[in-house]
Amino acid sequence: MILIYLLKVSACTALFFGFYMLVLRKFTFFKINRFYLLATMMLSFIIPVLQFEVKREITMVETEAPVNIPEIKPTDQAPQLIQPVMEYQPMVKHKLNWMMVLYYVYGTTALFLLLVCLWRLFSLLKHTNRYTKNGYGLKLIIKTEGFTNCSFFNYVFINNVDLSATDLSVLLKHEQVHTRQYHSIDKMMLMVFKSILWFNPIVYLYDKALEQVHEYEADEMTSTDYGNEAYANLLLKLAITKSHTPLMHNFVKSPIKDRIKMLFTAKSKKMKKLTYLFAIPVALGLIWLFAVQVVYAQNIKDEGKPSKDLYEGALKGKVLNIKKETIGLYTFDLLSNGKVYPIEANTFKEKIKVGDELVVYISGKGFNIKKTDRSGKVIAETNGLIYSATKVTTLTGSLIYEQKIENHAFLYEANKARSASSKIKSIEKNVNGKIEKIVLNDGLFTINLNLKAQNILNNYLKIGDRVLVKFIGEKLVSKNTYTTDKMIVLYSEPKKYIIKNEALYNRFYFNDGKQKVAVVKNEAAKVSGPVEPKIISFKKMTGDVKHKVSYMENAVIDISNCRLEARYVELDQANNKMIAKNASLKNSKQNVMVKSDLMTFDLKKGDYRIDIGDETKTGKLYPNR
């Protein structure tokens, strides 16, 4: 993101310039100071784009804490009783994209300032048509008003009124130094930097400091030939002359008091040049802060294998065909980088055609849908894996489709534990280095984990780490902010380390990570009939009357006192089967229990199966009462 990059650049300029003001400014090494200011300004743009990885090995930390909670007993059939659902009322919110507003404001201002720079440059060059050349290669232009007694490259603008021959000689010597040292190039560079970082006050201080160094350097070399006192008198004489063109060097634009004071300042000792080496730790610190990423080496045995059907990223390609699968699902084949990707298109098939060039964003696992008869025999299925698009645009960026995602602080598991994926915002430790509190924030919701009682000593967690946490006993303390002192387990994402509350973990999970689910009293009776789903709403429905199969888009369905919301649903009434794609299952309080790219319901048996990442989980349904 360009704005984040520019903020990092601004932070670099602030630290580099702070070091200059505190340490280097009073030295009389003007050439070195000039090099430092230019080099650090350019380094400020380079450092944030550097990328280095540092690997750090970490170990698993487990903790035990005595927590008194009711014992939860495992059961093979794991029903979850959920209360009747609340009325569903869809709401569409239109939000102003403030990030795009910032982009437009920044870009418009930067472009305007760059155009102003060009206008000033052309305005200046208009005065360079007529000149006389002296013996030192300077092109002299006589002017009596506007910007005078100043230079731009080897063009020198002179107001020779009231100037003696000696004064004119001193002035030309001074401007000759600016010309030979190419100070005008520095000025043009700073004009560009100020246009890019117009919001950063430090860049204007850089410009002022660099111009001051230019004048010190020219004053030093000129006063060597004419003497400090005579040169200082000329500075005072011409002090009333000013230049209004920031691209030029004016003989007396820089503060006269500082320049005269520097003329009579004793030269800095050569040993003080070693002080400039202290700028290296400043640069290394900024590189560590903005360019180094710490990667933690995995030391937990990973039994899972990378999924070949998992893809995440943007695909740019051409639509080869649009077809209807045997199960009723519409898909299209996208040719991208020599490979063909089948992509589900039920909700936007009317907006695309064969030959269209699209950008398709995919984030998730490919899926395969099978249709079975009463005996469980597969009678139809999709032809290979199909991917789900989260966003589809044209090559020019015009939006065709975008998946709407609901935000939730956490999900409810079947064992009633809460599960959330987030990032570490802060870590609080006591004097002994043990963690007392971890604050998680995913950009919208905050979860405070109070861990003082768990006696955790861990030096591997750091701010910014992405983690998966499971817990119970949360309290809503303010809007979008929860707090709990009953964390069950915390994993890094991907799993490279783990912090576990052994006492709580053993009550909610088996050793292999499977959930323990409480047996609900008075619900041990077997299901006497199939679960009957109740259709609440849908955007579009088609059907196969002969086989009693309905296909729905953007459907809301009540099922077993739960609410199912899915982008695509196939309801097979003849075989008591239902398939939901890009779906979430909510309880009566509208809390999301599970989310999955694919859910398969066996209405006769009263259970369901979900795919989450590389895991497959099952759950139990109850018939509507």
XYZ file of C-alpha atoms in Angstrom:
625
model
C 0.000 0.000 0.000
C 1.525 3.285 -1.164
C 0.316 5.322 1.834
C 1.889 2.902 4.317
C 5.122 3.051 2.305
C 5.140 6.867 2.400
C 4.548 6.848 6.159
C 7.562 4.563 6.565
C 9.610 6.908 4.372
C 8.532 9.816 6.576
C 9.558 7.938 9.723
C 13.013 7.314 8.218
C 13.455 10.987 7.333
C 12.480 11.996 10.875
C 15.116 9.775 12.506
C 17.869 10.652 10.024
C 17.179 14.379 10.322
C 16.955 14.163 14.103
C 20.477 12.686 14.161
C 21.689 15.520 11.898
C 20.201 18.252 14.091
C 21.435 16.766 17.356
C 24.942 15.722 16.289
C 26.155 16.880 12.865
C 24.704 20.351 12.275
C 27.430 22.328 14.094
C 30.351 20.652 12.327
C 32.183 22.635 9.615
C 32.434 19.600 7.321
C 30.007 21.139 4.868
C 30.641 18.737 1.985
C 30.058 15.734 4.260
C 26.907 17.305 5.696
C 25.605 17.878 2.174
C 26.300 14.249 1.269
C 24.629 13.053 4.507
C 21.436 15.017 3.856
C 21.108 13.847 0.249
C 22.082 10.235 0.978
C 19.728 9.834 3.944
C 16.836 11.342 2.005
C 17.338 8.766 -0.750
C 17.879 5.966 1.798
C 14.551 6.887 3.360
C 12.869 5.921 0.083
C 14.935 2.742 -0.332
C 14.783 1.166 3.157
C 10.996 0.484 3.254
C 11.154 -1.491 -0.021
C 13.954 -3.782 1.183
C 12.930 -7.261 2.343
C 15.055 -9.509 4.559
C 14.029 -12.647 6.443
C 15.499 -13.726 9.776
C 14.677 -17.234 10.967
C 14.219 -17.800 14.684
C 13.616 -21.192 16.263
C 10.854 -21.389 18.845
C 9.637 -24.009 21.272
C 6.214 -25.176 22.429
C 5.041 -23.782 25.764
C 2.292 -25.457 27.771
C 0.723 -24.206 30.981
C -1.578 -25.632 33.553
C -4.085 -23.644 35.498
C -6.706 -24.946 37.950
C -10.036 -23.858 36.513
C -13.290 -25.108 37.975
C -15.757 -25.806 35.184
C -18.347 -28.562 34.755
C -17.006 -31.842 33.360
C -17.885 -32.429 29.712
C -18.212 -36.040 28.666
C -17.515 -37.261 25.155
C -20.160 -38.987 23.109
C -20.128 -40.651 19.718
C -23.298 -38.856 18.697
C -22.689 -35.201 19.463
C -25.969 -33.292 19.338
C -26.166 -29.577 19.991
C -29.524 -28.180 21.082
C -30.087 -24.689 19.761
C -33.015 -22.407 20.551
C -35.500 -21.165 17.887
C -34.030 -18.610 15.527
C -34.746 -14.901 15.485
C -36.322 -13.137 12.503
C -33.857 -12.429 9.724
C -33.894 -9.000 8.139
C -31.181 -8.366 5.563
C -29.614 -4.937 5.697
C -27.507 -3.288 3.029
C -25.011 -0.678 4.182
C -23.233 1.700 1.864
C -19.946 2.898 3.289
C -17.658 5.615 2.029
C -14.269 4.217 1.050
C -12.065 6.567 3.059
C -8.912 4.859 1.823
C -9.746 5.801 -1.757
C -10.467 9.366 -0.613
C -6.988 9.527 0.945
C -5.442 8.201 -2.261
C -7.173 10.849 -4.342
C -6.255 13.679 -1.946
C -2.610 12.600 -1.811
C -2.280 11.979 -5.554
C -3.997 15.231 -6.540
C -1.840 17.305 -4.184
C 1.408 15.619 -5.254
C 0.575 16.083 -8.948
C -0.319 19.741 -8.380
C 2.992 20.418 -6.607
C 4.969 18.685 -9.367
C 3.211 20.858 -11.944
C 4.081 23.940 -9.881
C 7.748 22.845 -9.962
C 7.639 22.570 -13.753
C 5.946 25.955 -14.041
C 8.658 27.584 -11.901
C 11.360 25.924 -13.970
C 9.913 27.153 -17.275
C 9.346 30.623 -15.802
C 13.001 30.782 -14.824
C 14.266 29.507 -18.189
C 12.405 32.323 -19.974
C 14.990 34.758 -18.581
C 18.010 32.822 -19.878
C 17.771 33.817 -23.552
C 20.131 36.803 -23.305
C 23.365 36.573 -21.374
C 27.050 37.420 -21.442
C 29.669 34.838 -20.604
C 32.615 35.645 -18.337
C 35.995 33.981 -18.168
C 34.923 31.466 -15.500
C 32.135 29.915 -17.584
C 29.327 31.829 -15.853
C 26.468 33.164 -17.968
C 25.639 36.628 -16.602
C 22.115 38.023 -16.925
C 21.527 41.644 -15.874
C 18.229 42.199 -13.969
C 17.146 45.143 -11.837
C 13.974 43.668 -10.364
C 12.511 40.314 -9.322
C 15.011 37.608 -8.452
C 18.548 39.063 -8.561
C 22.013 38.307 -7.212
C 21.325 34.598 -7.445
C 22.170 31.616 -9.659
C 20.706 28.530 -11.324
C 23.351 26.134 -12.593
C 25.796 28.456 -14.476
C 23.220 31.224 -15.024
C 23.849 34.160 -12.650
C 21.231 36.917 -12.325
C 22.876 40.211 -11.270
C 21.592 43.609 -10.205
C 24.787 45.649 -10.693
C 23.237 48.856 -9.378
C 25.138 50.105 -6.288
C 27.648 47.242 -6.628
C 31.317 48.137 -6.787
C 33.697 46.149 -8.930
C 35.018 44.414 -5.792
C 31.525 43.536 -4.560
C 30.634 42.146 -7.972
C 33.800 40.058 -8.012
C 32.959 38.584 -4.586
C 29.387 37.824 -5.618
C 30.504 36.067 -8.803
C 33.067 34.037 -6.863
C 30.303 32.929 -4.473
C 27.940 31.922 -7.294
C 30.801 30.181 -9.083
C 31.082 27.815 -6.097
C 27.372 26.969 -6.372
C 27.832 26.271 -10.072
C 30.911 24.069 -9.761
C 29.454 22.066 -6.861
C 26.191 21.493 -8.801
C 24.068 22.758 -5.916
C 21.164 23.380 -8.308
C 20.771 19.619 -8.789
C 20.261 19.283 -5.031
C 17.605 21.992 -5.167
C 15.701 20.235 -7.949
C 15.856 16.902 -6.105
C 14.420 18.508 -2.967
C 11.618 20.075 -4.991
C 10.604 16.598 -6.180
C 10.936 15.129 -2.674
C 8.751 17.919 -1.264
C 6.103 17.196 -3.886
C 6.049 13.485 -3.024
C 6.192 13.985 0.771
C 4.180 17.196 0.884
C 2.443 16.078 4.092
C 5.742 15.485 5.936
C 7.110 18.601 7.715
C 10.565 17.021 7.994
C 11.161 17.259 4.246
C 10.832 21.064 4.435
C 13.416 21.122 7.229
C 15.664 18.988 5.005
C 15.332 21.600 2.253
C 16.201 24.449 4.607
C 19.169 22.581 6.105
C 20.559 21.620 2.691
C 20.325 25.198 1.415
C 22.110 26.388 4.546
C 24.912 23.862 3.947
C 25.203 25.093 0.337
C 25.678 28.670 1.542
C 28.170 27.657 4.242
C 30.209 25.799 1.632
C 30.176 28.744 -0.805
C 30.900 31.251 1.989
C 33.875 29.213 3.189
C 35.523 29.037 -0.240
C 34.761 32.677 -1.142
C 35.933 34.183 2.151
C 39.271 32.402 1.759
C 40.161 34.796 -1.103
C 38.574 38.003 0.223
C 38.770 37.724 4.021
C 36.030 37.044 6.553
C 35.367 40.684 7.547
C 35.095 42.071 4.009
C 32.897 39.187 2.998
C 30.645 39.611 6.052
C 30.199 43.322 5.240
C 29.056 42.439 1.722
C 26.530 39.976 3.121
C 25.049 42.720 5.298
C 25.009 45.168 2.403
C 22.990 42.856 0.167
C 20.778 41.466 2.946
C 17.691 43.271 1.715
C 17.731 41.407 -1.629
C 15.549 38.314 -1.754
C 14.731 35.631 -4.314
C 11.242 34.335 -4.727
C 12.249 31.318 -6.806
C 13.005 28.212 -4.697
C 14.984 26.580 -7.527
C 17.696 29.275 -7.279
C 20.526 30.108 -4.896
C 20.284 33.673 -3.613
C 23.409 35.338 -2.312
C 21.755 36.413 0.946
C 18.619 34.245 1.205
C 19.919 32.008 3.998
C 19.865 33.670 7.476
C 22.698 36.222 7.542
C 23.313 35.887 11.278
C 23.982 32.151 11.034
C 26.230 32.559 7.989
C 28.351 35.293 9.565
C 28.571 33.291 12.784
C 29.744 30.237 10.855
C 32.390 32.357 9.049
C 34.094 33.055 12.359
C 33.568 29.565 13.829
C 36.732 27.531 14.358
C 37.103 24.588 12.002
C 36.018 21.247 13.430
C 38.813 18.814 14.250
C 39.346 16.047 11.715
C 38.815 13.371 14.380
C 35.202 14.488 14.623
C 34.607 12.989 11.179
C 34.369 9.647 12.964
C 31.090 10.908 14.437
C 29.435 10.351 11.057
C 29.912 6.607 11.551
C 27.182 6.732 14.207
C 24.718 7.221 11.355
C 25.285 3.562 10.445
C 23.483 2.202 13.571
C 20.607 4.587 12.817
C 20.315 3.169 9.290
C 20.618 -0.423 10.528
C 17.915 0.213 13.122
C 15.548 1.487 10.431
C 16.345 -1.512 8.228
C 15.549 -3.830 11.141
C 12.332 -1.968 11.848
C 10.975 -1.711 8.307
C 12.812 -4.269 6.149
C 13.433 -7.309 8.348
C 10.739 -9.923 8.875
C 11.257 -12.485 11.617
C 10.196 -15.971 10.507
C 9.747 -18.564 13.234
C 11.099 -22.011 12.481
C 8.535 -24.748 13.023
C 9.268 -27.189 15.816
C 5.840 -28.816 16.185
C 5.368 -31.982 14.191
C 3.184 -31.151 11.215
C 1.334 -34.274 10.162
C -0.693 -32.486 7.535
C 0.489 -32.362 3.949
C 0.110 -29.350 1.723
C -3.201 -29.447 -0.093
C -2.891 -29.633 -3.854
C -6.412 -28.285 -4.230
C -5.713 -25.084 -2.270
C -5.184 -21.884 -4.231
C -4.954 -18.298 -3.052
C -4.362 -15.286 -5.265
C -5.541 -13.477 -8.378
C -5.907 -15.232 -11.727
C -5.786 -13.165 -14.902
C -7.127 -14.978 -17.935
C -9.768 -15.610 -20.601
C -13.158 -17.344 -20.312
C -13.047 -20.512 -22.435
C -16.614 -21.705 -21.840
C -19.626 -21.440 -19.547
C -21.379 -24.704 -18.725
C -23.917 -26.333 -16.437
C -22.631 -29.263 -14.398
C -24.670 -32.481 -14.127
C -25.677 -31.490 -10.583
C -27.100 -28.152 -11.770
C -24.156 -25.914 -10.821
C -22.950 -23.337 -13.377
C -19.188 -23.028 -13.903
C -16.757 -21.480 -16.372
C -13.224 -22.440 -17.372
C -10.600 -19.696 -17.022
C -7.372 -20.042 -19.027
C -4.582 -18.417 -16.992
C -0.821 -18.847 -17.534
C -1.367 -21.963 -19.622
C -3.588 -23.680 -17.029
C -7.366 -24.100 -16.927
C -9.214 -23.318 -13.677
C -12.912 -24.361 -13.301
C -14.690 -21.603 -11.330
C -18.240 -21.562 -9.950
C -20.404 -18.877 -11.622
C -23.978 -19.392 -10.380
C -24.443 -15.839 -9.104
C -22.881 -13.926 -12.013
C -23.114 -16.201 -15.079
C -25.310 -13.652 -16.898
C -22.590 -10.985 -16.566
C -19.829 -12.886 -18.385
C -19.451 -14.479 -21.814
C -16.966 -16.671 -23.652
C -13.861 -14.705 -24.640
C -14.081 -12.193 -21.777
C -10.757 -11.359 -20.132
C -11.184 -11.314 -16.359
C -9.291 -11.040 -13.105
C -10.617 -13.667 -10.673
C -9.629 -13.581 -7.002
C -9.593 -16.980 -5.296
C -8.936 -17.697 -1.638
C -9.662 -21.224 -0.515
C -9.905 -24.875 -1.318
C -11.300 -26.386 -4.487
C -14.409 -28.483 -3.894
C -16.184 -31.418 -5.485
C -19.963 -31.901 -5.090
C -21.474 -35.387 -5.302
C -25.148 -36.374 -5.586
C -26.168 -39.725 -4.086
C -29.325 -41.825 -4.099
C -31.101 -43.302 -1.071
C -28.559 -46.092 -0.796
C -25.635 -43.655 -0.798
C -24.515 -44.478 -4.333
C -23.044 -41.532 -6.248
C -25.310 -40.793 -9.214
C -23.800 -37.442 -10.277
C -20.832 -35.245 -9.375
C -18.891 -32.245 -10.585
C -16.214 -32.912 -13.163
C -13.147 -32.457 -10.944
C -12.413 -29.665 -8.493
C -14.196 -26.325 -8.731
C -12.894 -23.084 -7.212
C -14.964 -20.377 -5.585
C -14.338 -16.738 -6.545
C -14.337 -14.053 -3.857
C -14.148 -11.272 -6.447
C -14.338 -10.970 -10.241
C -13.398 -7.869 -12.252
C -12.610 -6.910 -15.817
C -9.014 -6.131 -16.791
C -9.813 -2.435 -16.368
C -11.046 -2.997 -12.811
C -14.814 -2.872 -13.338
C -16.495 -4.992 -10.678
C -18.530 -7.984 -11.872
C -18.967 -9.859 -8.599
C -17.725 -9.604 -5.020
C -18.518 -11.979 -2.187
C -20.013 -10.298 0.864
C -18.408 -11.534 4.056
C -19.941 -11.054 7.490
C -17.577 -10.125 10.289
C -17.742 -11.908 13.646
C -15.563 -11.612 16.721
C -15.398 -15.410 17.054
C -17.093 -18.648 16.009
C -18.829 -21.198 18.251
C -17.603 -24.764 18.083
C -19.859 -27.748 18.770
C -18.260 -28.125 22.227
C -19.251 -24.504 22.990
C -15.647 -23.283 22.905
C -15.085 -20.006 21.069
C -12.628 -19.856 18.185
C -11.081 -16.727 16.661
C -8.316 -15.913 14.203
C -6.646 -12.587 14.963
C -3.361 -10.696 15.416
C -1.427 -9.838 18.575
C -1.792 -6.120 19.282
C 0.078 -5.975 22.600
C 1.678 -8.194 25.240
C 1.949 -7.257 28.924
C 4.527 -8.970 31.127
C 5.411 -8.721 34.809
C 8.885 -8.031 36.218
C 9.730 -11.738 35.946
C 8.970 -11.776 32.225
C 5.781 -13.827 32.578
C 2.833 -12.931 30.379
C -0.083 -11.318 32.218
C -2.186 -10.182 29.274
C -2.364 -10.562 25.496
C -4.546 -8.221 23.449
C -5.724 -9.494 20.056
C -7.152 -7.293 17.318
C -8.106 -8.313 13.785
C -8.786 -4.761 12.662
C -12.405 -4.805 13.836
C -12.749 -6.841 17.041
C -10.574 -6.828 20.168
C -10.152 -9.825 22.499
C -8.339 -9.347 25.825
C -6.802 -12.580 27.162
C -6.056 -12.281 30.885
C -3.324 -14.858 31.526
C -1.946 -13.767 34.892
C -3.170 -16.937 36.638
C -1.686 -19.242 33.998
C 1.975 -18.518 34.821
C 3.213 -18.343 31.210
C 6.864 -17.646 30.425
C 7.207 -17.137 26.678
C 9.725 -15.060 24.734
C 8.608 -16.067 21.267
C 5.317 -14.268 20.921
C 5.593 -10.837 19.369
C 3.309 -8.024 18.333
C 1.889 -8.570 14.858
C 1.862 -12.393 15.003
C -1.265 -13.990 13.525
C -2.781 -16.544 15.913
C -5.747 -18.890 16.351
C -7.162 -18.775 19.879
C -9.848 -20.880 21.586
C -11.469 -19.801 24.835
C -14.634 -19.626 26.952
C -16.110 -17.221 29.502
C -15.869 -14.058 27.413
C -17.560 -10.800 28.428
C -18.493 -7.909 26.166
C -16.872 -4.917 27.928
C -17.411 -2.329 25.178
C -18.338 -2.165 21.509
C -16.466 -4.911 19.596
C -14.287 -5.618 22.660
C -14.343 -8.865 24.666
C -12.322 -10.017 27.659
C -11.751 -13.473 29.166
C -9.480 -15.165 31.696
C -10.229 -18.674 30.364
C -8.033 -19.177 27.336
C -7.962 -22.832 26.269
C -5.236 -22.860 23.632
C -3.406 -20.457 21.334
C -1.699 -21.484 18.078
C 0.403 -19.503 15.652
C -0.879 -19.404 12.082
C 0.488 -21.502 10.492
C 1.067 -23.799 13.491
C 4.659 -23.215 14.536
C 4.196 -22.881 18.277
C 1.450 -23.422 20.823
C 0.426 -22.153 24.264
C -1.979 -24.538 25.969
C -3.964 -24.447 29.197
C -3.794 -28.192 29.872
C -6.661 -28.289 32.373
C -9.132 -26.559 30.062
C -7.888 -28.280 26.936
C -8.492 -31.785 28.347
C -12.098 -30.868 29.150
C -12.898 -29.587 25.670
C -10.699 -31.647 23.338
C -9.265 -35.119 22.927
C -5.520 -35.592 22.503
C -5.920 -35.700 18.714
C -7.653 -32.290 18.764
C -11.205 -33.565 18.201
C -13.924 -31.843 20.175
C -15.634 -33.230 23.261
C -19.318 -32.398 23.154
C -21.678 -32.394 26.119
C -24.654 -34.752 26.153
C -27.787 -32.636 26.435
C -30.231 -33.968 29.014
C -33.678 -35.172 27.906
C -32.486 -35.339 24.292
C -31.175 -38.889 24.242
C -34.191 -40.158 22.302
C -33.432 -41.125 18.758
C -34.606 -38.978 15.912
C -37.928 -40.369 14.744
C -37.978 -38.743 11.312
C -35.914 -36.763 8.844
C -34.995 -33.151 9.492
C -37.198 -30.790 7.489
C -35.534 -27.586 6.235
C -37.703 -24.462 5.992
C -36.854 -22.046 3.174
C -36.980 -18.425 4.400
C -35.703 -16.525 1.361
C -33.609 -16.800 -1.796
C -32.477 -14.622 -4.692
C -33.177 -17.182 -7.397
C -34.536 -20.737 -7.524
C -34.593 -23.351 -10.275
C -35.666 -26.965 -9.988
C -35.783 -30.478 -11.357
C -39.418 -31.464 -10.772
C -38.936 -35.067 -11.818
C -36.151 -35.751 -9.320
C -37.452 -33.306 -6.654
C -34.245 -31.234 -6.602
C -34.216 -27.459 -5.983
C -31.278 -25.128 -6.731
C -31.140 -21.818 -4.833
C -28.836 -18.808 -4.890
C -28.214 -16.568 -1.843
C -30.566 -18.689 0.243
C -31.614 -18.418 3.903
C -32.966 -21.667 5.383
C -34.092 -22.669 8.873
C -32.904 -26.162 9.715
C -33.115 -27.864 13.120
C -33.548 -24.609 15.016
C -30.474 -23.223 13.261
C -30.224 -20.762 10.417
C -28.275 -21.648 7.295
C -27.079 -18.817 5.028
C -25.396 -19.887 1.790
C -24.474 -18.524 -1.615
C -25.598 -21.769 -3.280
C -27.909 -24.538 -2.012
C -28.980 -27.802 -3.628
C -31.929 -29.451 -1.838
C -32.578 -33.069 -2.859
C -35.932 -33.933 -1.267
C -36.094 -37.406 -2.822
C -32.880 -38.550 -1.126
C -33.085 -36.270 1.950
C -29.770 -34.617 1.063
C -28.761 -30.963 1.021
C -25.550 -29.289 -0.141
C -24.624 -25.710 0.806
C -21.708 -23.771 -0.664
C -19.997 -20.727 0.903
C -22.230 -21.231 3.910
C -22.487 -20.316 7.581
C -24.609 -21.988 10.265
C -25.935 -19.747 13.056
C -27.631 -20.455 16.357
C -30.696 -18.699 17.762
C -28.631 -15.730 18.930
C -27.301 -15.220 15.408
C -23.867 -16.388 16.555
C -21.988 -18.200 13.809
C -21.231 -21.773 14.868
C -19.404 -22.851 11.732
C -18.391 -21.465 8.346
C -17.317 -23.551 5.392
C -16.850 -23.497 1.643
C -18.888 -26.711 1.522
C -21.477 -28.219 3.908
C -23.214 -31.547 3.238
C -26.417 -32.376 5.161
C -27.916 -35.859 5.563
C -31.478 -34.912 6.512
C -32.508 -38.521 7.105
C -29.759 -39.251 9.613
C -29.915 -35.744 11.048
C -26.224 -34.913 10.699
C -23.930 -32.763 8.592
C -20.337 -32.703 7.389
C -18.204 -29.579 6.827
C -14.821 -28.922 5.262
C -12.652 -26.296 7.010
C -9.262 -25.973 5.354
C -7.785 -29.469 5.234
C -10.047 -30.729 8.054
C -13.417 -32.474 7.793
C -15.763 -32.193 10.779
C -19.196 -33.656 11.510
C -22.114 -32.483 13.612
C -25.584 -33.614 14.672
C -28.956 -32.036 13.889
C -32.310 -32.347 15.669
C -35.695 -32.309 13.931
C -37.729 -29.122 14.215
C -40.045 -29.036 17.206
